[in-house]
XYZ file of N, CA and C in Angstrom:
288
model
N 0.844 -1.173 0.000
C 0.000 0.000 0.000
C 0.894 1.242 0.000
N 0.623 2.038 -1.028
C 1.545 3.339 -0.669
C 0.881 4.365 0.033
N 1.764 4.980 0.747
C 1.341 6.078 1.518
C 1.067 7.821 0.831
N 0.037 7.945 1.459
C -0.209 9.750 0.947
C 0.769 10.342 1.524
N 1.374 11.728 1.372
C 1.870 12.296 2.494
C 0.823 13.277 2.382
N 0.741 13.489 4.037
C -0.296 15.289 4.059
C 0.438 16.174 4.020
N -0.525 16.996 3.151
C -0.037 18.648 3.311
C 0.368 19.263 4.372
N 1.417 20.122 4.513
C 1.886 21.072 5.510
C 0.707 21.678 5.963
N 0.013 22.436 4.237
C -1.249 23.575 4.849
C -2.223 23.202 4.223
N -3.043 23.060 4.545
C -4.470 22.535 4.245
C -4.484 24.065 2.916
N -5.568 23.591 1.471
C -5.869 24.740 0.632
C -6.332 25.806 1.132
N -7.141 25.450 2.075
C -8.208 26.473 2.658
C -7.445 27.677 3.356
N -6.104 27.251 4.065
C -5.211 28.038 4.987
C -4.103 28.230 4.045
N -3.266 27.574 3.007
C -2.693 28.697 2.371
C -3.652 29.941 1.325
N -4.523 29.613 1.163
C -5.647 30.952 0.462
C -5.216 32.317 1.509
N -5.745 31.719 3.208
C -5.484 32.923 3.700
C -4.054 33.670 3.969
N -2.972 32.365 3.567
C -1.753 32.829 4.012
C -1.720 33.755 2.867
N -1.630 33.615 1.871
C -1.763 34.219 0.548
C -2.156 35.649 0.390
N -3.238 35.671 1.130
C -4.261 37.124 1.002
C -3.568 38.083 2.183
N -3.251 37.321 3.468
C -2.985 37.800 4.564
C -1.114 38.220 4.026
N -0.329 37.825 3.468
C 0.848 38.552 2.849
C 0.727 39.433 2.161
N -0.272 39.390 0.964
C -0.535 40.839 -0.144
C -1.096 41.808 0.728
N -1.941 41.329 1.685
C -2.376 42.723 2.761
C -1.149 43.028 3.854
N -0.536 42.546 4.208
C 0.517 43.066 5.046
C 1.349 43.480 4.316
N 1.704 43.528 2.930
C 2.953 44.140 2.588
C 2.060 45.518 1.784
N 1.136 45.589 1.687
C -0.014 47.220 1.315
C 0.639 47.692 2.706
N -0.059 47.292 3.973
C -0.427 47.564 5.059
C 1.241 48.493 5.632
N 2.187 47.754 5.772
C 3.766 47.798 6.034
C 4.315 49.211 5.213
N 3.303 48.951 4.195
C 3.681 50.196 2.719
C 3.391 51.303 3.261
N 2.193 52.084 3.468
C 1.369 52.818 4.440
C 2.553 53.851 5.407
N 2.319 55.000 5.353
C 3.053 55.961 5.298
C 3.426 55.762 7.320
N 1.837 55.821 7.423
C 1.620 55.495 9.130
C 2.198 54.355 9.664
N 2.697 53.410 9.096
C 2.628 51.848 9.574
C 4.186 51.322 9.402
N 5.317 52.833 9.077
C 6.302 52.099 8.734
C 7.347 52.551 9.611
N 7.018 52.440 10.725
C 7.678 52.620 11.911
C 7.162 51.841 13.128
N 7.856 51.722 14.124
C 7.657 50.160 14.998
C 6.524 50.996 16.046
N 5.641 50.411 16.213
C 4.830 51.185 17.359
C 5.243 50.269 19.033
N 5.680 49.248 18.910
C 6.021 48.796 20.484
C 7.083 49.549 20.651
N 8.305 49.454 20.201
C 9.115 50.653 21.147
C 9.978 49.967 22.351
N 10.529 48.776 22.604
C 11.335 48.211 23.163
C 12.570 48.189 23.239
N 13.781 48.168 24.207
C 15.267 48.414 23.872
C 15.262 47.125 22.786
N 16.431 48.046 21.890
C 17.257 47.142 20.631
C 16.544 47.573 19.297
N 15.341 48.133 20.156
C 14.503 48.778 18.464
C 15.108 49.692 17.265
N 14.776 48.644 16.330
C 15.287 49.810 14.805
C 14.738 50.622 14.258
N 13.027 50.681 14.870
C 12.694 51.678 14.386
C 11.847 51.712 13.114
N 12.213 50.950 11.872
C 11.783 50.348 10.902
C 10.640 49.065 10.840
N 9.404 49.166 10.761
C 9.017 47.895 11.042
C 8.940 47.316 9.633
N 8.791 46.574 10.024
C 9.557 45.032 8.988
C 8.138 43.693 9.354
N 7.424 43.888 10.347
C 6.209 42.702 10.834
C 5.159 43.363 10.924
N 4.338 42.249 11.230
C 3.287 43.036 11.771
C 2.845 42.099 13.326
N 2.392 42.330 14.590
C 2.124 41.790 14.973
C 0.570 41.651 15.590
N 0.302 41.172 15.897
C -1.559 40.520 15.981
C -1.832 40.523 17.205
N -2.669 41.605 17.359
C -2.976 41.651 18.600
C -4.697 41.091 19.739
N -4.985 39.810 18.312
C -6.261 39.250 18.425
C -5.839 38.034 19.237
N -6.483 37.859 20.342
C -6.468 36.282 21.409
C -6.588 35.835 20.335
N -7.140 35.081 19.221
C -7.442 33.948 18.845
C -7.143 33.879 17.279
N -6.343 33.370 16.983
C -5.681 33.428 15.310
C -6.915 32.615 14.734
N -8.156 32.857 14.465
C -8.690 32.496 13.257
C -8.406 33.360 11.885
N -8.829 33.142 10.865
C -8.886 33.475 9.695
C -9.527 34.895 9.310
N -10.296 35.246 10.321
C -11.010 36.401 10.577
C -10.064 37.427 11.232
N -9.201 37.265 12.216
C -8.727 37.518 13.508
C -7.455 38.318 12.492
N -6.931 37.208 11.769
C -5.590 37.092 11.112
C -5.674 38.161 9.956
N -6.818 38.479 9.754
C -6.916 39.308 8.511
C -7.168 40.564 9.110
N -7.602 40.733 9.908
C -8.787 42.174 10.466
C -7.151 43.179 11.104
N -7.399 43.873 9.996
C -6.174 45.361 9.585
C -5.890 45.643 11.114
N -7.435 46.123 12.333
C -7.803 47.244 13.247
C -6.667 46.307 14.509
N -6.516 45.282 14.146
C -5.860 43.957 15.239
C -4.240 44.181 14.814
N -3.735 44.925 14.237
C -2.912 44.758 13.324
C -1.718 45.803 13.891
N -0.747 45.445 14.545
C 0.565 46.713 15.068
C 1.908 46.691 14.288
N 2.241 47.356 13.781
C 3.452 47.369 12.900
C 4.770 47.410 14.479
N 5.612 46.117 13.712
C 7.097 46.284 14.652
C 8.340 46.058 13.680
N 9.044 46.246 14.405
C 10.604 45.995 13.638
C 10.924 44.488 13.970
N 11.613 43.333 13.666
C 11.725 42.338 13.600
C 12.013 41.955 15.776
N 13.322 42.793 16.359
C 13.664 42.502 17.553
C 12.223 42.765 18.587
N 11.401 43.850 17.975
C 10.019 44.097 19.113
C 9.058 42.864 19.455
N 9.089 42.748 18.010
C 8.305 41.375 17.203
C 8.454 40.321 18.261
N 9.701 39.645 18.223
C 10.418 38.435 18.799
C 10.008 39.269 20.420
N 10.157 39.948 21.344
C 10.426 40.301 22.033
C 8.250 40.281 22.514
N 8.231 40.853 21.922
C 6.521 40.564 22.240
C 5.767 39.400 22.377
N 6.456 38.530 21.056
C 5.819 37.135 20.987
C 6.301 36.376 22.203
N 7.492 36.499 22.619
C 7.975 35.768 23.698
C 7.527 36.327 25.216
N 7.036 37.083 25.375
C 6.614 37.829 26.738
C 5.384 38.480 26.473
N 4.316 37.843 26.356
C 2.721 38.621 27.196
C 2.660 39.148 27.983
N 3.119 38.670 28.999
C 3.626 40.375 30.097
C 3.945 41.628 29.472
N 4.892 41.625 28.775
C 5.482 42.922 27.875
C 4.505 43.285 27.338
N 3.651 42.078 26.364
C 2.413 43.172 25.956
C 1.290 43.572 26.680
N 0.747 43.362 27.600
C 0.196 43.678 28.320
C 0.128 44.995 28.925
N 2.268 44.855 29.185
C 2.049 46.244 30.027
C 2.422 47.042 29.065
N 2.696 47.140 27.690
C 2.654 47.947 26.605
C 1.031 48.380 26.584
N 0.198 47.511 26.577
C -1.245 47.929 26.110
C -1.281 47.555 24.660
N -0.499 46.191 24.140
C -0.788 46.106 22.586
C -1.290 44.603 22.519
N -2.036 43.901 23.715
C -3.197 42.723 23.791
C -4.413 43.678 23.350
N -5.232 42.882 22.508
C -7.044 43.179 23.272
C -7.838 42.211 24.034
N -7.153 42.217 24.799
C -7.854 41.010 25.782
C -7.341 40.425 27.046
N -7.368 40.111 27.938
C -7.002 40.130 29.114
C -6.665 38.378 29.688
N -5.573 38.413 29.835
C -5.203 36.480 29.878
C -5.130 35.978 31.139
């Protein structure tokens, strides 16, 4: 019997990876959005990500602009790794 291998990403989720890159690199473009709004030591200043400030990564969540904080790559890493930090930044919407 030969084996299938599964997909990494299901069709349905690279569609949104897809849509969700052409809108972040508009979004990144954006005169307002191209500077880091967290603001952490080591910052360049330049943002380069975006980070998501929705509890819950659905497909909805992942797309919706208003959820959406421009960082420089070190804020980025530095946020994702410490919820505390965002918290006491004020760049959660939601309380953990």
């Amino acid at each position: 019997m030969k084996l299938k291998l599964l997909r990494k990403v299901s069709k349905k989720h690279a569609k949104v990876i897809t849509k969700y890159l052409k809108n972040r690199k508009i979004y990144l473009s954006k005169p307002e959005n191209q500077l880091c709004k967290i603001d952490t030591v080591g910052c360049t200043r330049k943002a380069t990500d975006v980070h998501h400030s929705a509890k819950k990564q659905t497909e909805k969540a992942w797309l919706d602009e208003s959820k959406w904080i421009p960082a420089c790559d070190n804020c980025h890493r530095k946020a994702e790794a410490s919820p505390d930090l965002c918290r006491e930044l004020g760049i959660y919407n939601y309380k953990a």
